[in-house]
mmCIF file of C-alpha atoms in Angstrom:
data_model
loop_
_atom_site.group_PDB
_atom_site.id
_atom_site.type_symbol
_atom_site.label_atom_id
_atom_site.label_comp_id
_atom_site.label_asym_id
_atom_site.label_seq_id
_atom_site.Cartn_x
_atom_site.Cartn_y
_atom_site.Cartn_z
ATOM 1 C CA MET A 1 18.156 -48.155 -2.373
ATOM 2 C CA LEU A 2 20.100 -47.889 0.826
ATOM 3 C CA THR A 3 23.284 -47.511 -0.799
ATOM 4 C CA ASN A 4 21.954 -44.369 -2.816
ATOM 5 C CA LEU A 5 23.188 -41.166 -1.544
ATOM 6 C CA TYR A 6 20.114 -39.216 -2.353
ATOM 7 C CA PHE A 7 18.200 -41.691 -0.251
ATOM 8 C CA GLN A 8 20.412 -41.489 2.732
ATOM 9 C CA VAL A 9 20.096 -37.565 2.518
ATOM 10 C CA LEU A 10 16.370 -37.915 2.697
ATOM 11 C CA ILE A 11 16.842 -40.439 5.570
ATOM 12 C CA GLY A 12 19.009 -37.784 7.421
ATOM 13 C CA VAL A 13 16.430 -35.144 6.793
ATOM 14 C CA ILE A 14 13.515 -37.098 8.330
ATOM 15 C CA LEU A 15 15.555 -38.614 11.418
ATOM 16 C CA GLY A 16 16.626 -34.669 12.050
ATOM 17 C CA ILE A 17 12.969 -33.426 12.070
ATOM 18 C CA VAL A 18 12.150 -36.482 14.554
ATOM 19 C CA VAL A 19 15.160 -35.706 16.781
ATOM 20 C CA GLY A 20 14.414 -31.952 16.858
ATOM 21 C CA LEU A 21 10.877 -32.546 17.617
ATOM 22 C CA ILE A 22 11.300 -35.209 20.563
ATOM 23 C CA TRP A 23 14.592 -34.114 21.759
ATOM 24 C CA PRO A 24 14.936 -30.511 21.119
ATOM 25 C CA GLU A 25 17.865 -29.859 23.527
ATOM 26 C CA MET A 26 19.713 -32.600 21.942
ATOM 27 C CA GLY A 27 18.898 -31.525 18.275
ATOM 28 C CA ALA A 28 20.060 -27.809 19.028
ATOM 29 C CA LYS A 29 23.418 -29.249 20.156
ATOM 30 C CA LEU A 30 23.916 -31.315 16.924
ATOM 31 C CA LYS A 31 24.685 -28.289 14.522
ATOM 32 C CA PRO A 32 28.600 -28.976 14.726
ATOM 33 C CA LEU A 33 27.976 -31.817 12.413
ATOM 34 C CA SER A 34 26.468 -29.578 9.760
ATOM 35 C CA ASP A 35 28.938 -26.894 10.322
ATOM 36 C CA GLY A 36 31.920 -29.748 9.883
ATOM 37 C CA PHE A 37 30.419 -30.952 6.733
ATOM 38 C CA ILE A 38 29.814 -27.795 5.303
ATOM 39 C CA ARG A 39 33.468 -26.635 6.248
ATOM 40 C CA LEU A 40 34.808 -29.774 4.492
ATOM 41 C CA VAL A 41 32.934 -28.865 1.210
ATOM 42 C CA LYS A 42 33.877 -25.340 1.178
ATOM 43 C CA MET A 43 37.456 -26.174 1.815
ATOM 44 C CA MET A 44 37.276 -27.850 -1.653
ATOM 45 C CA VAL A 45 35.550 -25.011 -3.494
ATOM 46 C CA ALA A 46 38.425 -22.676 -4.265
ATOM 47 C CA PRO A 47 40.766 -25.004 -5.707
ATOM 48 C CA ILE A 48 38.023 -26.712 -7.704
ATOM 49 C CA ILE A 49 36.908 -23.432 -9.367
ATOM 50 C CA PHE A 50 40.614 -22.411 -10.121
ATOM 51 C CA PHE A 51 41.324 -25.834 -11.891
ATOM 52 C CA THR A 52 37.953 -26.090 -13.670
ATOM 53 C CA VAL A 53 38.095 -22.573 -15.000
ATOM 54 C CA THR A 54 41.611 -22.798 -15.793
ATOM 55 C CA LEU A 55 41.084 -25.723 -17.861
ATOM 56 C CA GLY A 56 38.133 -24.701 -19.488
ATOM 57 C CA ILE A 57 39.534 -21.414 -20.632
ATOM 58 C CA ALA A 58 42.967 -22.975 -21.569
ATOM 59 C CA HIS A 59 40.946 -25.576 -23.628
ATOM 60 C CA THR A 60 39.388 -22.898 -25.536
ATOM 61 C CA GLY A 61 42.237 -20.592 -25.727
ATOM 62 C CA ASP A 62 39.863 -18.071 -27.058
ATOM 63 C CA MET A 63 39.577 -14.656 -25.440
ATOM 64 C CA GLY A 64 36.720 -13.724 -27.332
ATOM 65 C CA LYS A 65 34.858 -16.789 -26.128
ATOM 66 C CA VAL A 66 35.374 -15.852 -22.494
ATOM 67 C CA LYS A 67 34.339 -12.243 -23.530
ATOM 68 C CA SER A 68 31.168 -13.507 -25.069
ATOM 69 C CA VAL A 69 30.174 -15.851 -22.382
ATOM 70 C CA GLY A 70 30.998 -13.365 -19.830
ATOM 71 C CA VAL A 71 28.861 -10.359 -21.233
ATOM 72 C CA LYS A 72 26.006 -12.595 -21.862
ATOM 73 C CA ALA A 73 26.000 -14.056 -18.695
ATOM 74 C CA LEU A 74 26.036 -10.685 -16.872
ATOM 75 C CA ILE A 75 23.161 -9.379 -18.978
ATOM 76 C CA TYR A 76 21.227 -12.200 -18.340
ATOM 77 C CA PHE A 77 21.913 -12.030 -14.529
ATOM 78 C CA GLU A 78 20.906 -8.445 -14.362
ATOM 79 C CA VAL A 79 17.693 -8.945 -16.386
ATOM 80 C CA VAL A 80 16.573 -12.131 -14.434
ATOM 81 C CA SER A 81 17.623 -10.880 -10.901
ATOM 82 C CA THR A 82 15.841 -7.616 -11.700
ATOM 83 C CA LEU A 83 12.723 -9.423 -12.430
ATOM 84 C CA ALA A 84 13.030 -11.354 -9.060
ATOM 85 C CA LEU A 85 13.156 -7.921 -7.298
ATOM 86 C CA VAL A 86 10.151 -6.852 -9.094
ATOM 87 C CA ILE A 87 8.221 -9.901 -8.579
ATOM 88 C CA GLY A 88 9.034 -9.760 -4.559
ATOM 89 C CA LEU A 89 7.821 -6.126 -4.709
ATOM 90 C CA VAL A 90 4.404 -6.837 -6.162
ATOM 91 C CA VAL A 91 3.870 -9.977 -4.056
ATOM 92 C CA VAL A 92 4.665 -8.099 -0.819
ATOM 93 C CA ASN A 93 2.632 -4.941 -1.710
ATOM 94 C CA VAL A 94 -0.645 -7.397 -2.389
ATOM 95 C CA TRP A 95 0.231 -9.921 0.354
ATOM 96 C CA LYS A 96 1.123 -7.335 3.089
ATOM 97 C CA PRO A 97 2.531 -9.649 5.658
ATOM 98 C CA GLY A 98 3.625 -6.980 7.963
ATOM 99 C CA ALA A 99 0.540 -5.386 8.106
ATOM 100 C CA GLY A 100 -1.339 -4.836 11.530
ATOM 101 C CA MET A 101 1.890 -5.721 13.467
ATOM 102 C CA ASN A 102 2.143 -2.074 14.408
ATOM 103 C CA ILE A 103 5.689 -2.239 16.058
ATOM 104 C CA ASP A 104 7.445 0.690 17.583
ATOM 105 C CA ALA A 105 11.120 0.754 15.785
ATOM 106 C CA LYS A 106 12.464 2.422 18.932
ATOM 107 C CA THR A 107 11.529 -0.728 21.025
ATOM 108 C CA LEU A 108 13.511 -2.957 18.711
ATOM 109 C CA ASP A 109 17.106 -4.251 19.888
ATOM 110 C CA ILE A 110 19.438 -2.738 17.607
ATOM 111 C CA ASN A 111 22.326 -4.354 19.490
ATOM 112 C CA SER A 112 21.171 -7.977 17.858
ATOM 113 C CA ILE A 113 21.826 -6.902 14.583
ATOM 114 C CA SER A 114 25.107 -4.772 15.167
ATOM 115 C CA ASN A 115 27.378 -7.394 13.468
ATOM 116 C CA TYR A 116 25.300 -6.879 10.250
ATOM 117 C CA THR A 117 25.063 -3.036 10.395
ATOM 118 C CA SER A 118 28.879 -2.690 10.905
ATOM 119 C CA ALA A 119 29.459 -4.826 8.046
ATOM 120 C CA ALA A 120 27.213 -2.932 5.901
ATOM 121 C CA LYS A 121 29.409 -0.036 5.800
ATOM 122 C CA ASN A 122 31.909 -1.838 3.804
ATOM 123 C CA LEU A 123 29.332 -2.866 1.050
ATOM 124 C CA GLY A 124 29.551 0.043 -1.140
ATOM 125 C CA VAL A 125 29.989 -0.372 -4.903
ATOM 126 C CA ILE A 126 33.681 0.805 -4.954
ATOM 127 C CA ASP A 127 34.606 -1.475 -2.233
ATOM 128 C CA PHE A 128 32.906 -4.485 -3.884
ATOM 129 C CA LEU A 129 34.480 -3.783 -7.069
ATOM 130 C CA LEU A 130 38.067 -3.365 -5.324
ATOM 131 C CA ASN A 131 37.320 -6.516 -3.416
ATOM 132 C CA ILE A 132 37.231 -8.552 -6.636
ATOM 133 C CA ILE A 133 41.256 -7.677 -6.922
ATOM 134 C CA PRO A 134 42.913 -9.895 -4.222
ATOM 135 C CA THR A 135 46.018 -8.639 -2.328
ATOM 136 C CA SER A 136 47.373 -11.867 -3.540
ATOM 137 C CA ALA A 137 46.529 -14.885 -5.097
ATOM 138 C CA VAL A 138 47.196 -16.950 -1.875
ATOM 139 C CA ASP A 139 44.871 -14.624 0.031
ATOM 140 C CA ALA A 140 42.076 -15.203 -2.302
ATOM 141 C CA PHE A 141 42.328 -18.965 -2.045
ATOM 142 C CA ALA A 142 43.127 -18.744 1.845
ATOM 143 C CA LYS A 143 39.661 -16.801 2.363
ATOM 144 C CA GLY A 144 37.664 -18.604 -0.200
ATOM 145 C CA GLU A 145 36.479 -15.446 -1.955
ATOM 146 C CA ILE A 146 34.889 -16.703 -4.980
ATOM 147 C CA LEU A 147 35.110 -13.882 -7.242
ATOM 148 C CA GLN A 148 38.818 -13.369 -6.553
ATOM 149 C CA VAL A 149 39.667 -16.826 -7.352
ATOM 150 C CA LEU A 150 37.839 -16.379 -10.455
ATOM 151 C CA LEU A 151 39.785 -13.483 -11.504
ATOM 152 C CA PHE A 152 42.880 -15.421 -10.920
ATOM 153 C CA SER A 153 41.563 -18.490 -12.671
ATOM 154 C CA ILE A 154 40.568 -16.659 -15.981
ATOM 155 C CA LEU A 155 43.899 -14.840 -15.974
ATOM 156 C CA PHE A 156 45.944 -18.289 -15.535
ATOM 157 C CA GLY A 157 43.651 -19.812 -18.111
ATOM 158 C CA LEU A 158 44.102 -17.172 -20.567
ATOM 159 C CA ALA A 159 47.948 -17.159 -20.145
ATOM 160 C CA LEU A 160 48.101 -21.173 -20.306
ATOM 161 C CA GLY A 161 46.152 -21.234 -23.365
ATOM 162 C CA LEU A 162 48.348 -18.754 -24.695
ATOM 163 C CA GLN A 163 51.537 -21.017 -24.323
ATOM 164 C CA GLY A 164 50.232 -23.431 -26.703
ATOM 165 C CA GLU A 165 52.017 -26.689 -26.943
ATOM 166 C CA HIS A 166 54.419 -25.515 -24.313
ATOM 167 C CA GLY A 167 51.548 -25.131 -21.876
ATOM 168 C CA LYS A 168 50.427 -28.655 -22.691
ATOM 169 C CA PRO A 169 52.277 -30.416 -19.514
ATOM 170 C CA VAL A 170 50.649 -27.953 -17.206
ATOM 171 C CA TYR A 171 47.304 -28.417 -18.615
ATOM 172 C CA ASP A 172 47.664 -32.468 -18.550
ATOM 173 C CA LEU A 173 48.799 -31.916 -14.799
ATOM 174 C CA PHE A 174 45.804 -29.577 -13.771
ATOM 175 C CA ASP A 175 43.599 -32.148 -15.671
ATOM 176 C CA ARG A 176 44.626 -34.834 -13.476
ATOM 177 C CA ILE A 177 44.610 -32.923 -10.246
ATOM 178 C CA SER A 178 41.091 -31.647 -11.167
ATOM 179 C CA SER A 179 40.012 -35.298 -11.172
ATOM 180 C CA ILE A 180 41.573 -36.083 -8.006
ATOM 181 C CA LEU A 181 39.686 -33.063 -6.470
ATOM 182 C CA PHE A 182 36.422 -34.366 -7.446
ATOM 183 C CA LYS A 183 37.263 -37.654 -6.177
ATOM 184 C CA ILE A 184 37.905 -36.076 -2.786
ATOM 185 C CA ILE A 185 34.555 -34.240 -3.229
ATOM 186 C CA SER A 186 32.856 -37.693 -4.061
ATOM 187 C CA LEU A 187 34.288 -39.161 -0.616
ATOM 188 C CA ILE A 188 33.081 -35.848 1.509
ATOM 189 C CA MET A 189 29.678 -36.484 -0.241
ATOM 190 C CA ARG A 190 29.181 -39.663 1.724
ATOM 191 C CA LEU A 191 28.930 -37.467 4.792
ATOM 192 C CA ALA A 192 25.979 -35.666 3.282
ATOM 193 C CA PRO A 193 23.427 -37.565 5.274
ATOM 194 C CA LEU A 194 25.241 -36.673 8.626
ATOM 195 C CA GLY A 195 25.270 -32.971 7.379
ATOM 196 C CA ALA A 196 21.556 -32.712 6.612
ATOM 197 C CA PHE A 197 20.855 -34.769 9.825
ATOM 198 C CA GLY A 198 22.840 -32.004 12.044
ATOM 199 C CA ALA A 199 21.390 -29.244 9.961
ATOM 200 C CA ILE A 200 17.836 -30.087 10.233
ATOM 201 C CA SER A 201 18.158 -31.469 14.124
ATOM 202 C CA PHE A 202 19.454 -28.018 14.931
ATOM 203 C CA THR A 203 16.886 -26.049 13.216
ATOM 204 C CA VAL A 204 13.892 -27.890 14.539
ATOM 205 C CA GLY A 205 15.452 -28.461 18.089
ATOM 206 C CA LYS A 206 16.267 -24.665 18.396
ATOM 207 C CA PHE A 207 13.461 -22.798 17.030
ATOM 208 C CA GLY A 208 10.592 -25.530 17.136
ATOM 209 C CA SER A 209 7.410 -25.152 15.015
ATOM 210 C CA GLY A 210 5.886 -22.392 17.544
ATOM 211 C CA ALA A 211 8.447 -19.758 16.388
ATOM 212 C CA LEU A 212 6.991 -19.951 13.060
ATOM 213 C CA ILE A 213 3.381 -18.315 14.325
ATOM 214 C CA ASN A 214 4.124 -14.742 13.993
ATOM 215 C CA LEU A 215 5.808 -14.517 10.819
ATOM 216 C CA ILE A 216 4.114 -17.263 9.125
ATOM 217 C CA LYS A 217 2.470 -14.727 6.513
ATOM 218 C CA LEU A 218 6.003 -13.502 5.484
ATOM 219 C CA MET A 219 7.729 -17.119 4.971
ATOM 220 C CA GLY A 220 4.573 -18.350 3.269
ATOM 221 C CA GLY A 221 4.601 -15.434 0.817
ATOM 222 C CA VAL A 222 8.554 -15.962 0.323
ATOM 223 C CA TYR A 223 8.164 -19.700 -0.448
ATOM 224 C CA LEU A 224 5.140 -18.973 -2.596
ATOM 225 C CA THR A 225 6.923 -16.389 -4.608
ATOM 226 C CA CYS A 226 10.072 -18.308 -5.046
ATOM 227 C CA GLY A 227 8.010 -21.284 -6.243
ATOM 228 C CA VAL A 228 5.906 -18.987 -8.623
ATOM 229 C CA PHE A 229 9.463 -17.502 -10.051
ATOM 230 C CA ILE A 230 10.714 -21.136 -10.533
ATOM 231 C CA VAL A 231 7.771 -22.346 -12.345
ATOM 232 C CA VAL A 232 6.596 -19.458 -14.273
ATOM 233 C CA VAL A 233 9.756 -17.352 -15.006
ATOM 234 C CA LEU A 234 12.708 -19.766 -14.901
ATOM 235 C CA GLY A 235 10.104 -22.365 -16.781
ATOM 236 C CA SER A 236 9.319 -19.854 -19.414
ATOM 237 C CA VAL A 237 13.131 -19.103 -19.932
ATOM 238 C CA ALA A 238 13.816 -22.688 -20.245
ATOM 239 C CA GLN A 239 11.001 -23.218 -22.765
ATOM 240 C CA LEU A 240 11.925 -20.604 -24.987
ATOM 241 C CA ASN A 241 15.484 -21.984 -25.104
ATOM 242 C CA GLY A 242 14.463 -25.159 -26.086
ATOM 243 C CA PHE A 243 14.916 -27.211 -22.893
ATOM 244 C CA SER A 244 12.943 -28.839 -20.368
ATOM 245 C CA LEU A 245 13.138 -27.148 -16.657
ATOM 246 C CA ILE A 246 11.704 -30.647 -15.231
ATOM 247 C CA ARG A 247 14.442 -32.637 -17.022
ATOM 248 C CA LEU A 248 17.078 -30.372 -15.545
ATOM 249 C CA LEU A 249 15.439 -30.544 -12.010
ATOM 250 C CA LYS A 250 15.569 -34.405 -12.200
ATOM 251 C CA HIS A 251 19.078 -34.616 -13.173
ATOM 252 C CA ILE A 252 20.247 -32.220 -10.240
ATOM 253 C CA LYS A 253 17.744 -33.481 -7.732
ATOM 254 C CA HIS A 254 20.346 -34.594 -5.628
ATOM 255 C CA GLU A 255 22.167 -31.621 -5.432
ATOM 256 C CA LEU A 256 18.650 -29.644 -4.649
ATOM 257 C CA LEU A 257 18.066 -31.866 -1.791
ATOM 258 C CA LEU A 258 21.501 -31.120 -0.381
ATOM 259 C CA ALA A 259 21.108 -27.439 -0.859
ATOM 260 C CA ILE A 260 17.673 -27.379 0.951
ATOM 261 C CA SER A 261 18.787 -29.699 3.866
ATOM 262 C CA THR A 262 21.880 -27.524 4.595
ATOM 263 C CA SER A 263 20.571 -24.290 3.369
ATOM 264 C CA SER A 264 23.649 -23.733 1.412
ATOM 265 C CA GLY A 265 24.293 -23.348 -1.997
ATOM 266 C CA GLU A 266 28.090 -23.396 -2.268
ATOM 267 C CA VAL A 267 28.000 -26.826 -0.663
ATOM 268 C CA VAL A 268 26.577 -28.079 -3.873
ATOM 269 C CA LEU A 269 28.717 -25.811 -6.222
ATOM 270 C CA PRO A 270 31.545 -28.596 -7.329
ATOM 271 C CA LEU A 271 28.720 -31.141 -7.836
ATOM 272 C CA LEU A 272 26.468 -29.031 -9.817
ATOM 273 C CA MET A 273 29.337 -27.697 -12.160
ATOM 274 C CA LYS A 274 30.028 -31.606 -12.818
ATOM 275 C CA LYS A 275 26.161 -32.423 -13.388
ATOM 276 C CA LEU A 276 25.653 -29.649 -15.881
ATOM 277 C CA GLU A 277 28.682 -30.871 -17.673
ATOM 278 C CA SER A 278 27.224 -34.244 -17.988
ATOM 279 C CA PHE A 279 23.778 -32.504 -19.083
ATOM 280 C CA GLY A 280 25.302 -30.953 -22.161
ATOM 281 C CA CYS A 281 26.946 -27.818 -21.208
ATOM 282 C CA ASP A 282 30.206 -27.280 -22.158
ATOM 283 C CA LYS A 283 33.088 -26.971 -19.502
ATOM 284 C CA SER A 284 34.240 -23.653 -20.772
ATOM 285 C CA VAL A 285 30.533 -22.226 -20.123
ATOM 286 C CA VAL A 286 29.959 -24.141 -17.016
ATOM 287 C CA SER A 287 33.380 -23.014 -15.366
ATOM 288 C CA LEU A 288 32.581 -19.103 -15.924
ATOM 289 C CA VAL A 289 28.800 -19.103 -15.397
ATOM 290 C CA ILE A 290 28.353 -21.009 -12.310
ATOM 291 C CA PRO A 291 31.230 -19.421 -10.108
ATOM 292 C CA THR A 292 29.955 -15.776 -11.335
ATOM 293 C CA GLY A 293 26.256 -16.721 -10.988
ATOM 294 C CA TYR A 294 26.898 -17.454 -7.416
ATOM 295 C CA THR A 295 27.452 -13.625 -6.715
ATOM 296 C CA PHE A 296 25.410 -11.864 -9.538
ATOM 297 C CA ASN A 297 22.461 -14.143 -9.990
ATOM 298 C CA MET A 298 20.982 -14.777 -6.690
ATOM 299 C CA ASP A 299 17.297 -14.918 -7.514
ATOM 300 C CA GLY A 300 16.070 -16.537 -4.585
ATOM 301 C CA THR A 301 17.915 -13.966 -2.410
ATOM 302 C CA SER A 302 16.493 -10.918 -4.746
ATOM 303 C CA VAL A 303 12.836 -12.050 -4.055
ATOM 304 C CA TYR A 304 13.495 -12.135 -0.177
ATOM 305 C CA LEU A 305 15.285 -8.805 -0.196
ATOM 306 C CA THR A 306 12.287 -6.714 -1.621
ATOM 307 C CA MET A 307 9.773 -8.718 0.607
ATOM 308 C CA ALA A 308 11.914 -8.146 3.664
ATOM 309 C CA ALA A 309 12.354 -4.577 3.082
ATOM 310 C CA LEU A 310 8.732 -3.903 2.869
ATOM 311 C CA PHE A 311 7.756 -6.094 5.431
ATOM 312 C CA ILE A 312 9.899 -3.921 7.866
ATOM 313 C CA GLY A 313 8.257 -1.080 6.771
ATOM 314 C CA GLN A 314 4.502 -2.577 6.851
ATOM 315 C CA ALA A 315 5.488 -3.887 10.209
ATOM 316 C CA THR A 316 6.485 -0.468 11.616
ATOM 317 C CA ASN A 317 3.694 1.575 10.069
ATOM 318 C CA VAL A 318 6.224 3.227 7.496
ATOM 319 C CA ASN A 319 4.405 3.355 4.211
ATOM 320 C CA LEU A 320 6.507 3.838 1.068
ATOM 321 C CA ASP A 321 4.773 5.639 -1.798
ATOM 322 C CA LEU A 322 5.563 4.279 -5.497
ATOM 323 C CA SER A 323 8.663 6.526 -5.964
ATOM 324 C CA GLN A 324 10.149 5.229 -2.407
ATOM 325 C CA GLN A 325 9.631 1.741 -3.619
ATOM 326 C CA LEU A 326 11.239 2.290 -6.974
ATOM 327 C CA THR A 327 14.080 3.932 -5.472
ATOM 328 C CA LEU A 328 14.509 0.976 -2.940
ATOM 329 C CA LEU A 329 14.231 -1.533 -6.101
ATOM 330 C CA ALA A 330 17.125 0.663 -7.945
ATOM 331 C CA VAL A 331 19.334 0.191 -4.495
ATOM 332 C CA LEU A 332 18.689 -3.252 -4.393
ATOM 333 C CA MET A 333 19.689 -3.931 -7.738
ATOM 334 C CA LEU A 334 23.277 -2.624 -6.942
ATOM 335 C CA THR A 335 23.633 -3.862 -3.455
ATOM 336 C CA SER A 336 22.319 -7.308 -3.866
ATOM 337 C CA LYS A 337 25.040 -8.150 -6.189
ATOM 338 C CA GLY A 338 27.286 -8.618 -3.155
ATOM 339 C CA THR A 339 24.970 -10.707 -1.122
ATOM 340 C CA ALA A 340 27.157 -14.079 -1.645
ATOM 341 C CA ALA A 341 30.420 -12.467 -0.912
ATOM 342 C CA VAL A 342 30.020 -12.368 2.660
ATOM 343 C CA THR A 343 28.700 -14.312 5.651
ATOM 344 C CA GLY A 344 25.043 -13.389 6.400
ATOM 345 C CA GLY A 345 24.973 -11.587 3.088
ATOM 346 C CA GLY A 346 21.230 -11.117 3.280
ATOM 347 C CA PHE A 347 21.422 -9.259 6.344
ATOM 348 C CA ILE A 348 24.160 -7.163 5.280
ATOM 349 C CA THR A 349 22.832 -6.144 2.055
ATOM 350 C CA LEU A 350 19.437 -5.326 3.783
ATOM 351 C CA ALA A 351 21.262 -3.224 6.284
ATOM 352 C CA ALA A 352 23.264 -1.534 3.635
ATOM 353 C CA THR A 353 20.022 -0.643 1.790
ATOM 354 C CA LEU A 354 17.993 0.464 4.592
ATOM 355 C CA SER A 355 20.923 2.711 5.902
ATOM 356 C CA SER A 356 21.656 4.481 2.515
ATOM 357 C CA MET A 357 17.830 5.117 1.992
ATOM 358 C CA ASP A 358 17.196 6.256 5.281
ATOM 359 C CA ILE A 359 13.540 5.826 4.993
ATOM 360 C CA LEU A 360 12.977 2.284 6.625
ATOM 361 C CA PRO A 361 14.384 1.631 10.190
ATOM 362 C CA VAL A 362 17.520 -0.554 10.233
ATOM 363 C CA ALA A 363 16.424 -1.684 13.682
ATOM 364 C CA GLY A 364 13.594 -3.614 11.906
ATOM 365 C CA LEU A 365 16.145 -6.358 10.754
ATOM 366 C CA ALA A 366 15.651 -7.599 14.477
ATOM 367 C CA LEU A 367 12.156 -8.825 13.509
ATOM 368 C CA LEU A 368 13.651 -11.228 10.900
ATOM 369 C CA LEU A 369 16.625 -12.658 13.014
ATOM 370 C CA GLY A 370 14.248 -15.411 14.539
ATOM 371 C CA VAL A 371 12.861 -16.799 11.224
ATOM 372 C CA ASP A 372 15.464 -15.921 8.714
ATOM 373 C CA ARG A 373 16.859 -19.443 8.808
ATOM 374 C CA PHE A 374 13.132 -20.747 7.882
ATOM 375 C CA MET A 375 13.471 -18.767 4.643
ATOM 376 C CA SER A 376 17.039 -19.611 3.826
ATOM 377 C CA GLU A 377 15.812 -23.115 2.242
ATOM 378 C CA ALA A 378 13.742 -20.919 -0.317
ATOM 379 C CA ARG A 379 16.204 -18.609 -1.060
ATOM 380 C CA THR A 380 18.748 -21.425 -1.568
ATOM 381 C CA ILE A 381 16.913 -23.510 -3.827
ATOM 382 C CA THR A 382 15.860 -20.716 -5.880
ATOM 383 C CA ASN A 383 19.372 -19.549 -6.041
ATOM 384 C CA VAL A 384 20.876 -22.901 -7.223
ATOM 385 C CA ILE A 385 17.739 -23.564 -9.681
ATOM 386 C CA GLY A 386 18.337 -20.290 -11.214
ATOM 387 C CA ASN A 387 22.174 -20.387 -11.885
ATOM 388 C CA ALA A 388 21.486 -24.019 -13.412
ATOM 389 C CA VAL A 389 18.981 -22.682 -15.832
ATOM 390 C CA ALA A 390 21.255 -19.739 -16.621
ATOM 391 C CA THR A 391 24.257 -22.126 -17.557
ATOM 392 C CA VAL A 392 21.875 -24.184 -19.936
ATOM 393 C CA VAL A 393 20.719 -20.934 -21.404
ATOM 394 C CA ILE A 394 24.114 -19.154 -21.942
ATOM 395 C CA ALA A 395 25.509 -22.647 -23.492
ATOM 396 C CA LYS A 396 22.741 -22.632 -25.667
ATOM 397 C CA TRP A 397 23.376 -19.147 -26.728
ATOM 398 C CA GLU A 398 26.841 -20.143 -27.479
ATOM 399 C CA LYS A 399 26.411 -23.064 -29.218
ATOM 400 C CA SER A 400 28.086 -24.995 -26.668
ATOM 401 C CA PHE A 401 25.285 -27.267 -25.863
ATOM 402 C CA ASP A 402 25.352 -31.284 -26.336
ATOM 403 C CA GLU A 403 21.747 -32.071 -27.260
ATOM 404 C CA SER A 404 22.562 -35.675 -27.284
ATOM 405 C CA LEU A 405 23.862 -35.700 -23.446
ATOM 406 C CA SER A 406 20.647 -33.952 -22.539
ATOM 407 C CA SER A 407 18.427 -36.405 -24.222
ATOM 408 C CA GLU A 408 20.234 -39.089 -22.537
ATOM 409 C CA ASN A 409 18.981 -37.706 -19.070
ATOM 410 C CA MET A 410 15.242 -37.843 -20.108
#
């Protein structure tokens, strides 16, 4: 059991909690362990996406297949993520986590959120669409922009597939390089327990348990809503498409634990792609759906966005009527699609939304800064599960799902 990575990460999490509680000052200084591990994994994300997507598309050699998967995925993403926004809106209206706080927005520290409000100015729809096109292929890889790398990979894969036999030497070379990249990931993953230990030590040591009291209702609401979304919505989607959500969760349990402990879905992206292939999804589907879903299918973040926006309104006594809430929902349907494309995406998306509506005080974001870290686990785990479910669903729709592999993982 001691050699099992899942068990080692779990031990790292437990030790992190202990260190953070007993030696908080030391725990707060251990964040570099987590940052270093996350950087190591992010270093591999762009090349893995490039080689995996290129190989998947070149293997099919069918533009119609790429178009079919892409259209179905985007429709699925829009429907499910919008449903997550609606559920968050309903729960926050019933739960009312910010009611009774009676905070004057003028007293809030706008400087503490200046980085997010300035970045929000560049989150327009046109800017987002243009940002998908890199200034150069090298720039896309250098910055680690998932959508830009994905676009270049699709074009390269299509061109390679059209080469036929002439492109086979390149395909074989890429296949070998891809194997090496995943071997590097397996080596990096040996440091996962250390990364998890550093992340949890920092969180508990810096914020402590007492920091949760004032906004515990909001955090509880976010966790509860994400849990209901996973069980009810994603569970129903899985059942309707003929597979077991529980079986899928068991298959990716290591990735889920790692995502929770580091609060980063990007960390598990390469591993998740491999796990979904071994679950039965065709590589061509996995290589398109997962990278795209990391921008367009952020279910947990969608739940959080509506709840956080309405929480600010409740806390500052700005009551939105139904039409204003529906307008907020419509704006979030657009702005939430860029959430994963930038650092601090959730805050930047909220800042962009609040600024564009001019109804809720943007300064209200300062209320969330202290506890946002504690809600990131709920968002991350829901995002990862949501994209895993989406991949299996699209694979089944495309008849690119191997049932025998799925049954082996029972």
